[in-house]
Short mmCIF file of C-alpha atoms in Angstrom, two decimals:
data_model
loop_
_atom_site.label_atom_id
_atom_site.label_comp_id
_atom_site.label_asym_id
_atom_site.label_seq_id
_atom_site.Cartn_x
_atom_site.Cartn_y
_atom_site.Cartn_z
CA MET A 1 5.63 9.35 -24.07
CA PRO A 2 7.71 6.59 -25.60
CA LYS A 3 6.41 3.07 -25.47
CA VAL A 4 7.63 -0.42 -24.73
CA TYR A 5 6.25 -2.94 -27.15
CA VAL A 6 5.51 -6.45 -25.91
CA ILE A 7 6.82 -9.07 -28.34
CA SER A 8 5.93 -11.86 -25.98
CA PRO A 9 4.58 -11.60 -22.44
CA GLY A 10 6.29 -14.60 -20.86
CA ILE A 11 4.20 -16.71 -18.51
CA LEU A 12 2.56 -14.02 -16.39
CA CYS A 13 3.66 -10.42 -16.46
CA THR A 14 1.76 -7.64 -14.70
CA VAL A 15 2.37 -4.02 -13.81
CA GLN A 16 2.86 -3.63 -10.07
CA ASP A 17 4.05 -1.02 -7.62
CA ALA A 18 3.96 -0.88 -3.82
CA GLY A 19 0.20 -1.47 -3.81
CA ARG A 20 -2.74 0.58 -2.66
CA TYR A 21 -3.58 1.34 0.96
CA GLY A 22 -6.69 2.93 2.33
CA PHE A 23 -9.20 0.53 0.84
CA LEU A 24 -8.72 -2.70 2.78
CA ARG A 25 -11.85 -1.85 4.76
CA TYR A 26 -13.85 -1.98 1.52
CA GLY A 27 -12.55 -5.45 0.69
CA MET A 28 -9.94 -4.17 -1.77
CA PRO A 29 -6.61 -5.98 -1.31
CA ALA A 30 -3.42 -3.91 -1.40
CA THR A 31 -2.00 -6.04 -4.27
CA GLY A 32 1.43 -4.75 -5.41
CA ALA A 33 4.76 -6.48 -6.02
CA MET A 34 4.93 -9.86 -4.28
CA ASP A 35 8.64 -9.35 -3.60
CA GLU A 36 8.58 -5.72 -2.58
CA ILE A 37 12.24 -5.65 -1.60
CA SER A 38 13.41 -6.71 -5.07
CA MET A 39 11.02 -4.22 -6.66
CA ARG A 40 12.60 -1.43 -4.62
CA ILE A 41 16.11 -2.49 -5.63
CA ALA A 42 15.23 -2.61 -9.32
CA ASN A 43 13.79 0.89 -9.03
CA ARG A 44 16.79 2.26 -7.12
CA LEU A 45 19.12 0.92 -9.78
CA VAL A 46 17.49 3.16 -12.37
CA GLY A 47 17.19 6.18 -10.10
CA ASN A 48 13.47 5.78 -9.43
CA ALA A 49 11.54 6.24 -6.23
CA PRO A 50 11.41 2.76 -4.68
CA ASP A 51 7.69 2.34 -5.35
CA ALA A 52 7.59 3.33 -9.04
CA ALA A 53 5.62 0.98 -11.27
CA VAL A 54 7.58 -2.02 -12.53
CA LEU A 55 6.82 -5.21 -14.42
CA GLU A 56 6.53 -8.37 -12.34
CA ALA A 57 7.54 -11.35 -14.49
CA THR A 58 6.64 -14.85 -13.28
CA LEU A 59 8.66 -17.97 -14.10
CA GLN A 60 9.55 -16.79 -17.57
CA GLY A 61 10.05 -13.17 -18.44
CA PRO A 62 8.77 -11.17 -21.39
CA SER A 63 10.42 -10.02 -24.61
CA LEU A 64 10.18 -6.26 -24.96
CA VAL A 65 11.42 -3.63 -27.38
CA PHE A 66 12.03 -0.06 -26.23
CA GLU A 67 11.13 2.86 -28.47
CA LYS A 68 13.60 5.32 -27.00
CA ASP A 69 16.90 5.24 -25.10
CA THR A 70 16.56 4.59 -21.40
CA TYR A 71 17.92 2.53 -18.49
CA ILE A 72 16.51 -0.67 -17.06
CA ALA A 73 17.34 -2.98 -14.20
CA ILE A 74 16.21 -6.47 -13.28
CA ALA A 75 16.03 -7.76 -9.70
CA GLY A 76 14.46 -10.68 -7.88
CA ALA A 77 14.40 -14.05 -9.62
CA GLU A 78 17.24 -14.99 -11.93
CA MET A 79 16.10 -15.20 -15.55
CA PRO A 80 18.91 -15.36 -18.13
CA SER A 81 18.41 -12.22 -20.19
CA THR A 82 19.84 -10.60 -23.29
CA LEU A 83 19.60 -7.06 -24.58
CA ASP A 84 20.27 -6.57 -28.24
CA GLY A 85 21.59 -10.14 -28.27
CA HIS A 86 24.13 -9.54 -25.48
CA THR A 87 23.81 -11.18 -22.08
CA ILE A 88 22.96 -8.70 -19.34
CA PRO A 89 23.31 -9.30 -15.61
CA SER A 90 20.58 -8.81 -13.05
CA TYR A 91 21.04 -6.31 -10.23
CA GLN A 92 22.70 -3.80 -12.50
CA THR A 93 21.82 -0.55 -14.23
CA VAL A 94 21.68 -1.35 -17.93
CA ARG A 95 21.74 1.21 -20.71
CA VAL A 96 19.08 0.59 -23.36
CA LYS A 97 19.21 2.07 -26.87
CA ALA A 98 16.14 2.75 -28.97
CA GLY A 99 15.13 -0.44 -30.75
CA ASP A 100 16.97 -2.77 -28.34
CA VAL A 101 15.13 -6.00 -27.64
CA LEU A 102 15.13 -7.35 -24.10
CA GLN A 103 14.65 -11.11 -24.08
CA MET A 104 14.15 -12.84 -20.77
CA GLY A 105 14.34 -16.59 -20.35
CA LYS A 106 13.09 -19.20 -17.94
CA VAL A 107 13.79 -18.77 -14.27
CA THR A 108 16.92 -20.43 -12.82
CA TRP A 109 16.51 -19.14 -9.26
CA GLY A 110 13.38 -17.85 -7.62
CA ALA A 111 10.03 -17.21 -9.22
CA ARG A 112 9.38 -13.51 -9.83
CA ALA A 113 11.66 -10.97 -11.49
CA TYR A 114 11.14 -7.21 -11.49
CA ILE A 115 11.93 -5.05 -14.48
CA ALA A 116 12.28 -1.37 -13.70
CA VAL A 117 12.66 1.38 -16.31
CA ALA A 118 14.04 4.84 -15.55
CA GLY A 119 11.03 7.05 -14.77
CA GLY A 120 8.74 4.09 -14.26
CA PHE A 121 6.01 2.51 -16.35
CA ARG A 122 3.09 4.83 -16.88
CA VAL A 123 -0.32 3.22 -16.80
CA PRO A 124 -3.31 5.05 -15.29
CA GLU A 125 -3.56 4.98 -11.52
CA VAL A 126 -6.54 3.26 -9.96
CA MET A 127 -7.19 4.10 -6.32
CA GLY A 128 -3.80 5.77 -6.09
CA SER A 129 -1.75 2.86 -7.43
CA ARG A 130 -0.57 1.31 -10.68
CA SER A 131 -0.76 -2.22 -9.31
CA THR A 132 -2.85 -4.82 -11.11
CA PHE A 133 -5.71 -6.53 -9.28
CA LEU A 134 -6.32 -9.49 -11.56
CA SER A 135 -9.42 -10.84 -9.76
CA ALA A 136 -11.38 -7.65 -10.33
CA GLY A 137 -9.70 -6.75 -13.61
CA VAL A 138 -8.61 -3.29 -12.47
CA GLY A 139 -5.34 -1.45 -12.25
CA GLY A 140 -2.06 -1.92 -14.06
CA LEU A 141 -2.54 -2.40 -17.80
CA GLU A 142 -6.33 -2.68 -18.13
CA GLY A 143 -6.49 -4.98 -15.13
CA ARG A 144 -4.88 -7.90 -16.94
CA PRO A 145 -1.56 -9.60 -17.66
CA LEU A 146 0.57 -8.30 -20.52
CA GLN A 147 -0.20 -9.72 -23.96
CA LYS A 148 1.70 -9.82 -27.23
CA GLY A 149 1.22 -6.51 -29.01
CA ASP A 150 0.67 -4.43 -25.87
CA LYS A 151 2.29 -1.02 -25.72
CA LEU A 152 3.24 0.41 -22.35
CA GLU A 153 4.21 4.01 -21.88
CA TYR A 154 7.30 4.83 -19.87
CA LEU A 155 8.52 8.18 -18.71
CA CYS A 156 11.98 7.89 -20.21
CA ILE A 157 14.48 9.74 -18.10
CA TRP A 158 17.86 8.71 -19.33
CA GLU A 159 20.13 11.69 -19.15
CA ARG A 160 20.72 11.99 -15.46
CA ILE A 161 19.77 9.06 -13.32
CA LYS A 162 21.19 8.53 -9.87
CA ALA A 163 21.53 4.80 -9.45
CA VAL A 164 22.06 3.48 -5.94
CA ARG A 165 24.74 0.88 -5.35
CA ILE A 166 23.51 -2.29 -3.67
CA PRO A 167 26.09 -3.80 -1.28
CA ASP A 168 27.08 -7.44 -1.82
CA GLU A 169 26.04 -8.21 1.75
CA PHE A 170 22.48 -7.20 0.98
CA LEU A 171 22.43 -9.25 -2.21
CA SER A 172 23.55 -12.34 -0.28
CA TRP A 173 20.95 -11.65 2.36
CA LEU A 174 18.31 -11.57 -0.38
CA ARG A 175 19.23 -15.10 -1.45
CA ARG A 176 19.52 -16.43 2.11
CA ASP A 177 18.39 -19.92 3.01
CA GLY A 178 16.70 -20.98 6.19
CA PRO A 179 13.19 -21.11 7.55
CA LEU A 180 10.68 -18.36 6.83
CA LEU A 181 10.39 -16.43 10.09
CA ILE A 182 6.90 -16.20 11.53
CA TYR A 183 5.02 -14.62 14.41
CA PRO A 184 2.15 -16.28 16.32
CA GLY A 185 -1.33 -15.65 14.95
CA PRO A 186 -4.40 -14.66 17.00
CA GLU A 187 -5.79 -18.22 16.88
CA LEU A 188 -2.53 -20.05 17.60
CA HIS A 189 -3.86 -21.20 20.98
CA ARG A 190 -6.64 -23.14 19.24
CA PHE A 191 -4.15 -25.55 17.72
CA THR A 192 -2.69 -28.62 19.39
CA ARG A 193 0.88 -28.58 20.70
CA GLU A 194 1.73 -31.16 18.05
CA ALA A 195 0.39 -28.88 15.34
CA VAL A 196 2.55 -25.96 16.42
CA PHE A 197 5.59 -28.23 16.73
CA THR A 198 4.91 -29.66 13.28
CA LEU A 199 4.60 -26.20 11.76
CA LEU A 200 8.00 -25.23 13.16
CA THR A 201 9.86 -28.42 12.28
CA ASN A 202 8.29 -30.02 9.23
CA PRO A 203 8.91 -28.92 5.65
CA TYR A 204 5.91 -28.03 3.46
CA THR A 205 5.66 -27.95 -0.31
CA ILE A 206 4.05 -25.31 -2.48
CA SER A 207 1.24 -27.04 -4.34
CA ALA A 208 0.15 -26.32 -7.90
CA GLU A 209 -2.88 -24.44 -6.49
CA SER A 210 -0.82 -21.36 -5.85
CA ASN A 211 -0.92 -17.87 -7.31
CA ARG A 212 -0.80 -14.20 -6.33
CA MET A 213 -3.72 -14.70 -3.96
CA GLY A 214 -1.97 -17.37 -1.95
CA TYR A 215 -0.15 -20.67 -1.81
CA ARG A 216 -1.83 -23.91 -0.77
CA LEU A 217 0.76 -25.94 1.10
CA GLU A 218 1.17 -29.72 1.02
CA GLY A 219 2.34 -31.46 4.14
CA PRO A 220 1.13 -32.79 7.49
CA ALA A 221 -2.26 -31.54 8.56
CA LEU A 222 -2.36 -29.04 11.43
CA ASN A 223 -5.23 -29.77 13.76
CA VAL A 224 -7.14 -27.66 16.20
CA LYS A 225 -7.75 -28.96 19.71
CA LYS A 226 -10.59 -31.42 20.21
CA GLY A 227 -13.96 -29.77 20.43
CA LEU A 228 -12.84 -26.57 18.71
CA SER A 229 -13.84 -25.51 15.23
CA ALA A 230 -11.33 -24.61 12.57
CA ASP A 231 -13.75 -21.94 11.38
CA ILE A 232 -14.02 -18.54 13.00
CA VAL A 233 -16.30 -15.57 12.50
CA SER A 234 -14.83 -13.61 9.58
CA THR A 235 -11.89 -11.41 10.54
CA GLY A 236 -9.24 -9.30 8.85
CA VAL A 237 -6.18 -10.97 7.31
CA LEU A 238 -3.01 -9.71 5.65
CA PRO A 239 -0.59 -11.09 3.09
CA GLY A 240 1.79 -13.37 4.97
CA THR A 241 -1.01 -14.84 7.11
CA ILE A 242 -0.96 -18.63 7.46
CA GLN A 243 -4.60 -19.71 7.53
CA VAL A 244 -5.64 -23.26 8.28
CA PRO A 245 -9.00 -24.43 6.92
CA GLY A 246 -10.87 -27.46 8.28
CA ASP A 247 -8.77 -29.95 6.33
CA GLY A 248 -5.67 -28.88 8.26
CA LYS A 249 -3.66 -27.94 5.19
CA PRO A 250 -2.16 -24.48 5.64
CA VAL A 251 -2.67 -21.67 3.14
CA LEU A 252 -0.11 -18.84 2.92
CA LEU A 253 -1.89 -15.66 1.86
CA MET A 254 -0.04 -13.44 -0.60
CA ALA A 255 -0.44 -10.02 -2.24
CA ASP A 256 -3.88 -10.41 -3.87
CA ALA A 257 -5.48 -12.34 -1.00
CA GLN A 258 -8.96 -11.50 0.20
CA THR A 259 -8.90 -8.97 3.01
CA THR A 260 -11.04 -11.07 5.35
CA GLY A 261 -11.36 -14.75 6.10
CA GLY A 262 -13.19 -17.27 8.22
CA TYR A 263 -10.35 -19.68 8.97
CA CYS A 264 -8.03 -19.73 11.97
CA ARG A 265 -4.96 -17.54 11.65
CA LEU A 266 -2.20 -19.79 12.96
CA ALA A 267 0.75 -17.51 12.27
CA LEU A 268 2.06 -14.88 9.93
CA LEU A 269 5.30 -14.14 8.16
CA ALA A 270 7.57 -11.25 9.08
CA LYS A 271 7.10 -8.60 6.39
CA ALA A 272 10.59 -9.15 4.98
CA GLU A 273 9.88 -12.85 4.61
CA ILE A 274 6.91 -12.23 2.31
CA SER A 275 9.46 -11.07 -0.27
CA ARG A 276 11.34 -14.33 0.15
CA ALA A 277 8.14 -16.38 -0.08
CA ALA A 278 7.39 -14.57 -3.34
CA GLN A 279 10.42 -16.32 -4.84
CA LEU A 280 8.92 -19.78 -4.26
CA LYS A 281 7.05 -21.69 -6.92
CA PRO A 282 4.95 -24.87 -7.04
CA GLY A 283 7.06 -27.85 -6.06
CA ASP A 284 9.40 -25.81 -3.85
CA SER A 285 9.90 -26.81 -0.25
CA LEU A 286 9.74 -24.39 2.65
CA ARG A 287 10.06 -24.40 6.41
CA PHE A 288 8.92 -22.04 9.09
CA GLY A 289 10.80 -20.79 12.12
CA GLU A 290 9.94 -18.53 15.03
CA ALA A 291 11.05 -14.93 14.61
CA GLN A 292 13.00 -13.89 17.70
CA PRO A 293 12.44 -10.44 19.21
CA GLU A 294 16.02 -9.42 18.52
CA GLN A 295 15.55 -10.22 14.82
CA ALA A 296 12.35 -8.20 14.48
CA LYS A 297 13.89 -4.72 14.21
CA GLU A 298 16.48 -5.81 11.68
CA LEU A 299 13.88 -7.53 9.51
CA ILE A 300 11.75 -4.40 9.41
CA LYS A 301 14.76 -2.24 8.58
CA ARG A 302 15.69 -4.43 5.63
CA CYS A 303 12.24 -4.02 4.08
CA THR A 304 12.90 -0.41 3.21
CA MET A 305 16.69 -0.25 3.26
CA PHE A 306 16.54 0.58 -0.48
CA MET B 1 -13.71 -5.81 27.31
CA MET B 2 -11.38 -4.97 24.46
CA ARG B 3 -7.94 -6.54 24.14
CA CYS B 4 -5.00 -5.58 21.91
CA ILE B 5 -3.18 -8.47 20.25
CA PRO B 6 -0.08 -8.22 18.03
CA PHE B 7 -0.60 -9.46 14.48
CA GLY B 8 2.86 -9.95 12.99
CA ASP B 9 5.34 -7.10 12.78
CA ARG B 10 3.16 -4.51 11.05
CA ALA B 11 -0.35 -4.98 12.41
CA MET B 12 -2.42 -5.50 15.52
CA ILE B 13 -5.89 -6.72 16.34
CA LEU B 14 -8.33 -5.10 18.72
CA ARG B 15 -10.65 -7.83 19.86
CA TRP B 16 -14.00 -7.67 21.61
CA ASN B 17 -15.99 -10.69 22.75
CA ASP B 18 -16.69 -13.63 20.48
CA GLY B 19 -19.73 -14.01 18.30
CA ILE B 20 -21.84 -11.75 16.17
CA SER B 21 -23.93 -8.97 17.66
CA GLU B 22 -24.96 -5.55 16.51
CA GLU B 23 -23.81 -4.12 19.81
CA THR B 24 -20.26 -5.47 19.54
CA ASN B 25 -19.96 -4.50 15.89
CA ALA B 26 -21.09 -0.97 16.76
CA LYS B 27 -18.24 -0.81 19.30
CA VAL B 28 -15.76 -1.95 16.67
CA ILE B 29 -16.87 0.75 14.26
CA GLN B 30 -17.00 3.41 16.94
CA ALA B 31 -13.43 2.52 17.95
CA MET B 32 -12.33 2.73 14.32
CA HIS B 33 -13.76 6.23 13.92
CA ALA B 34 -12.28 7.39 17.20
CA ILE B 35 -8.82 6.05 16.36
CA GLU B 36 -9.03 7.67 12.95
CA LYS B 37 -9.81 11.03 14.49
CA ALA B 38 -6.88 10.65 16.89
CA SER B 39 -4.52 10.61 13.86
CA LEU B 40 -2.00 8.34 15.52
CA PRO B 41 1.39 8.53 13.80
CA GLY B 42 2.25 5.54 11.65
CA LEU B 43 -1.32 4.31 11.25
CA MET B 44 -1.90 3.05 7.71
CA GLU B 45 -5.14 1.09 7.57
CA MET B 46 -7.98 -0.24 9.61
CA VAL B 47 -10.30 -3.13 8.77
CA PRO B 48 -13.42 -3.63 10.88
CA ALA B 49 -14.85 -7.11 11.27
CA TYR B 50 -17.72 -8.56 13.32
CA ASN B 51 -15.90 -8.32 16.63
CA GLU B 52 -12.37 -7.26 15.75
CA LEU B 53 -10.57 -4.27 14.35
CA MET B 54 -7.38 -4.95 12.40
CA ILE B 55 -4.91 -2.07 12.39
CA VAL B 56 -2.03 -1.96 9.90
CA PHE B 57 0.83 0.37 10.77
CA ASP B 58 4.15 1.53 9.39
CA ALA B 59 6.68 -0.40 11.46
CA ARG B 60 9.39 2.13 10.67
CA THR B 61 7.64 4.84 12.63
CA THR B 62 5.58 3.07 15.28
CA ASP B 63 5.08 -0.28 16.97
CA PHE B 64 2.59 -2.43 18.85
CA LYS B 65 3.43 -1.11 22.29
CA THR B 66 3.15 2.55 21.29
CA LEU B 67 -0.21 2.03 19.60
CA GLN B 68 -1.49 -0.20 22.41
CA SER B 69 -0.64 2.47 24.92
CA ALA B 70 -2.33 5.21 22.91
CA ILE B 71 -5.42 3.12 22.24
CA ASN B 72 -5.79 1.92 25.83
CA SER B 73 -5.79 5.51 27.00
CA MET B 74 -8.70 6.33 24.72
CA ASP B 75 -12.26 6.06 26.00
CA PHE B 76 -14.30 5.20 22.94
CA SER B 77 -17.63 5.52 24.67
CA CYS B 78 -16.92 9.09 25.68
CA ASP B 79 -15.78 10.15 22.27
CA GLY B 80 -18.92 12.18 21.98
CA ILE B 81 -19.38 11.35 18.35
CA THR B 82 -21.89 8.64 17.71
CA GLU B 83 -21.86 8.23 14.00
CA GLU B 84 -25.11 6.78 12.83
CA GLY B 85 -24.74 4.45 9.91
CA ARG B 86 -26.40 5.60 6.73
CA GLU B 87 -29.34 3.74 5.26
CA TRP B 88 -29.22 2.85 1.59
CA HIS B 89 -32.25 1.91 -0.46
CA VAL B 90 -30.94 -0.53 -3.03
CA PRO B 91 -33.18 -1.11 -6.05
CA VAL B 92 -33.51 -4.79 -6.96
CA CYS B 93 -35.28 -6.44 -9.84
CA TYR B 94 -36.40 -9.70 -8.32
CA GLY B 95 -36.96 -12.96 -10.19
CA GLY B 96 -37.06 -13.59 -13.92
CA ASP B 97 -33.73 -13.46 -15.72
CA TYR B 98 -32.20 -11.43 -12.90
CA GLY B 99 -33.22 -13.83 -10.14
CA PRO B 100 -33.19 -17.34 -11.62
CA ASP B 101 -33.17 -19.06 -8.23
CA LEU B 102 -36.16 -17.17 -6.77
CA PRO B 103 -38.47 -20.17 -7.37
CA ILE B 104 -35.97 -22.53 -5.69
CA VAL B 105 -35.70 -20.38 -2.57
CA ALA B 106 -39.46 -19.83 -2.42
CA ALA B 107 -40.07 -23.55 -2.70
CA HIS B 108 -37.48 -24.29 -0.01
CA CYS B 109 -39.01 -21.74 2.34
CA ASP B 110 -42.48 -22.97 1.46
CA ILE B 111 -43.81 -19.51 0.65
CA ALA B 112 -45.05 -17.82 -2.50
CA GLU B 113 -42.48 -15.91 -4.57
CA ALA B 114 -44.33 -12.65 -3.97
CA GLU B 115 -44.13 -13.21 -0.24
CA LEU B 116 -40.39 -13.99 -0.45
CA ILE B 117 -39.84 -10.71 -2.26
CA ALA B 118 -41.99 -8.80 0.23
CA ARG B 119 -40.21 -10.22 3.25
CA HIS B 120 -36.68 -9.98 1.81
CA SER B 121 -37.28 -6.30 0.98
CA ALA B 122 -38.95 -5.48 4.30
CA GLU B 123 -35.77 -5.84 6.37
CA LYS B 124 -33.07 -3.32 7.11
CA TYR B 125 -29.84 -5.29 6.89
CA ARG B 126 -26.83 -4.13 8.85
CA VAL B 127 -23.47 -3.97 7.03
CA TYR B 128 -21.18 -5.59 9.61
CA MET B 129 -18.05 -5.47 7.49
CA LEU B 130 -16.75 -5.64 3.94
CA GLY B 131 -14.41 -8.27 2.58
CA PHE B 132 -14.15 -11.42 0.47
CA MET B 133 -14.31 -9.21 -2.65
CA PRO B 134 -14.05 -5.42 -2.99
CA GLY B 135 -17.48 -3.98 -2.21
CA PHE B 136 -18.89 -7.21 -0.77
CA CYS B 137 -20.99 -6.47 2.31
CA TYR B 138 -21.46 -8.99 5.10
CA LEU B 139 -25.13 -8.32 5.87
CA GLY B 140 -26.87 -9.32 9.06
CA GLY B 141 -30.56 -9.73 9.72
CA LEU B 142 -31.88 -12.19 7.17
CA PRO B 143 -35.01 -13.68 8.72
CA ALA B 144 -34.54 -17.37 9.50
CA ALA B 145 -37.67 -18.13 7.50
CA LEU B 146 -35.91 -16.98 4.33
CA SER B 147 -32.69 -18.95 4.76
CA CYS B 148 -31.84 -21.47 2.08
CA PRO B 149 -28.76 -23.65 1.59
CA ARG B 150 -26.32 -22.62 -1.09
CA LYS B 151 -26.18 -24.53 -4.36
CA GLU B 152 -24.57 -27.94 -4.22
CA ARG B 153 -22.94 -27.21 -7.53
CA PRO B 154 -21.71 -23.61 -7.68
CA SER B 155 -22.60 -21.55 -10.71
CA LEU B 156 -19.65 -20.76 -12.96
CA LYS B 157 -20.77 -17.22 -13.56
CA ILE B 158 -22.85 -14.99 -11.36
CA ALA B 159 -23.44 -11.49 -12.75
CA ALA B 160 -22.23 -8.43 -10.90
CA GLY B 161 -25.05 -6.93 -8.84
CA SER B 162 -26.67 -10.31 -8.19
CA VAL B 163 -28.56 -10.46 -4.90
CA GLY B 164 -28.49 -13.84 -3.25
CA ILE B 165 -29.15 -16.01 -0.24
CA ALA B 166 -26.78 -18.64 1.15
CA GLY B 167 -27.56 -20.28 4.46
CA GLN B 168 -28.31 -17.55 6.97
CA GLN B 169 -26.76 -14.85 4.85
CA THR B 170 -27.99 -12.50 2.19
CA GLY B 171 -25.76 -10.31 0.07
CA VAL B 172 -24.81 -8.72 -3.23
CA TYR B 173 -22.05 -9.89 -5.59
CA PRO B 174 -20.06 -6.75 -6.40
CA LEU B 175 -18.25 -8.42 -9.30
CA GLU B 176 -18.94 -11.20 -11.71
CA SER B 177 -17.72 -14.35 -10.07
CA PRO B 178 -18.34 -18.07 -9.77
CA GLY B 179 -20.37 -18.83 -6.67
CA GLY B 180 -22.85 -20.96 -4.81
CA TRP B 181 -25.39 -18.41 -3.64
CA GLN B 182 -29.04 -18.72 -4.69
CA ILE B 183 -29.66 -15.66 -6.85
CA ILE B 184 -33.06 -14.06 -6.28
CA GLY B 185 -32.56 -10.70 -8.02
CA ARG B 186 -30.14 -8.12 -9.32
CA THR B 187 -29.33 -4.51 -8.56
CA PRO B 188 -27.96 -2.00 -11.08
CA LEU B 189 -26.01 -0.19 -8.34
CA PRO B 190 -22.23 -0.64 -8.62
CA PHE B 191 -21.15 -2.15 -5.31
CA PHE B 192 -17.65 -2.23 -6.73
CA ASN B 193 -16.73 1.17 -8.05
CA PRO B 194 -12.99 1.84 -8.38
CA THR B 195 -13.52 5.59 -8.24
CA ARG B 196 -15.56 5.55 -5.07
CA PHE B 197 -16.56 3.07 -2.41
CA TRP B 198 -19.85 4.34 -1.06
CA ILE B 199 -21.02 1.75 1.42
CA GLU B 200 -19.32 1.14 4.75
CA ALA B 201 -19.43 -1.04 7.81
CA GLY B 202 -22.15 0.29 10.11
CA ASP B 203 -24.44 1.29 7.24
CA TYR B 204 -27.79 -0.37 6.58
CA ILE B 205 -29.34 -1.65 3.38
CA GLN B 206 -32.98 -2.03 2.50
CA PHE B 207 -33.74 -3.66 -0.82
CA VAL B 208 -36.44 -1.96 -2.91
CA PRO B 209 -38.22 -4.02 -5.58
CA VAL B 210 -38.21 -2.39 -9.03
CA ASP B 211 -39.45 -3.67 -12.36
CA THR B 212 -37.25 -4.48 -15.35
CA ARG B 213 -37.92 -1.11 -16.99
CA GLU B 214 -36.75 0.79 -13.92
CA PHE B 215 -33.81 -1.60 -13.61
CA GLU B 216 -32.68 -1.00 -17.18
CA HIS B 217 -33.17 2.74 -16.87
CA LEU B 218 -30.91 2.80 -13.81
CA GLN B 219 -28.44 0.47 -15.47
CA LEU B 220 -27.99 2.93 -18.34
CA GLN B 221 -27.44 5.76 -15.89
CA VAL B 222 -24.83 3.75 -14.04
CA ALA B 223 -23.07 2.83 -17.29
CA ALA B 224 -23.00 6.49 -18.34
CA ASP B 225 -22.06 7.52 -14.80
CA THR B 226 -24.88 10.06 -14.82
CA PHE B 227 -26.43 8.83 -11.61
CA ASP B 228 -25.86 10.13 -8.11
CA ILE B 229 -25.40 7.41 -5.53
CA HIS B 230 -26.78 9.79 -2.92
CA ASN B 231 -30.19 9.45 -4.53
CA PHE B 232 -30.25 6.02 -2.90
CA LEU B 233 -29.58 7.32 0.57
CA HIS B 234 -32.60 7.24 2.78
CA ALA B 235 -33.06 10.71 4.14
#
């Protein structure tokens, strides 16, 4: 199999796919692409199944050279990129010739970009997935971020790919503004009315203590009612859960989060909104809004539209 | 009484009463097995906890109401299948290099180290749930006399397999990690094994003291993958 050679890895680049299910009960997070919707689009643009393994590039993308002709596509964050010295757009199927160098720059919109190659990146599967679980050092490329000098195999199907066209409407929807839509969590009733109101009206900022496991948010503290504890007996949690520890500062769990937790679950993001949250970086501001029942179906549909 | 609660747009929680009890946890696990056998369409994942069961489903093919209806019509107690948890005998080399905090815990509990080892390894600890790290078991049943506060200053590096005590809890670190638990021993058994998770909620663990020679012998077998985890199942 031909290989992609890593000239420079960018800031944090890992192999991800749709994640691994079936092991949450053993404490193994699903991991996978933080912005699953963009991953699917990148894959569709090169004729792949939507959950083929891609590269997830954070804040600044890698520089790669391809051994053999293929197709690539980039979706998600906007990182000015060149191939063989020529500017290439994101959200498009791009023909790559053997020896072409892909150079990706610093992010200008969003946080995480997905690079798909026709046929998908081929690293060994661990527990049925090619996603990287950094905390345990398993999956993806040897359980770690890409480094200079790495060689990644790719399947290299370039003769007949069937790229899907992504409508402009969907692309605008991907870059939509507005509050992140949330549903009430099982411990919502433990919080004061002021806390719930604050959550739905006040902006929060992503702090520097944020990564694939979760984002610590800066902003007004959210308090539980007098006499109640912020701690609960450990329970299951999912990416998208907004946990609130004793200090009242919310934590938004993301793809690599622990599967269980002992803090109150105040709310959680609609699945489609996790993809949008994945495009936020430290310093960014965010707001939350209540998901309305009539929005729910549409949001779910959009998750797997491509 | 069990209640179904929505948990976002792709999950739900089955909740029993508050608090920690073997009885409630057994109901959670029984429900999980029964729901699994029912093969409900769209079901993706289940995570048992002390008194809750989290169910993750594919929202394209099912929803909260459909699952709630199906689950409420099930009678878990009459399922007819009472799955007894398995009992694992987990070899531990206590003290020395593998258990640097054994003296601290013994001193705190005001007992001799030998007695600490004897009492820690006399109990059958219930695995209530797994979480926090892959392969990490939330164990219940540490005698109050053996409890010891966690370190004020967490250790930067605790070896995989380390057996520790923190407050009322005892447990095993499945992976190398920073942490605040008092480490009293180490097991060569791989609690995190990407090819096979072998311990489950509802199982029991008894720790079995072994000497360093036995520990190292087992460690080599684990490294070469020539051991059979079923050798550590109590028949």
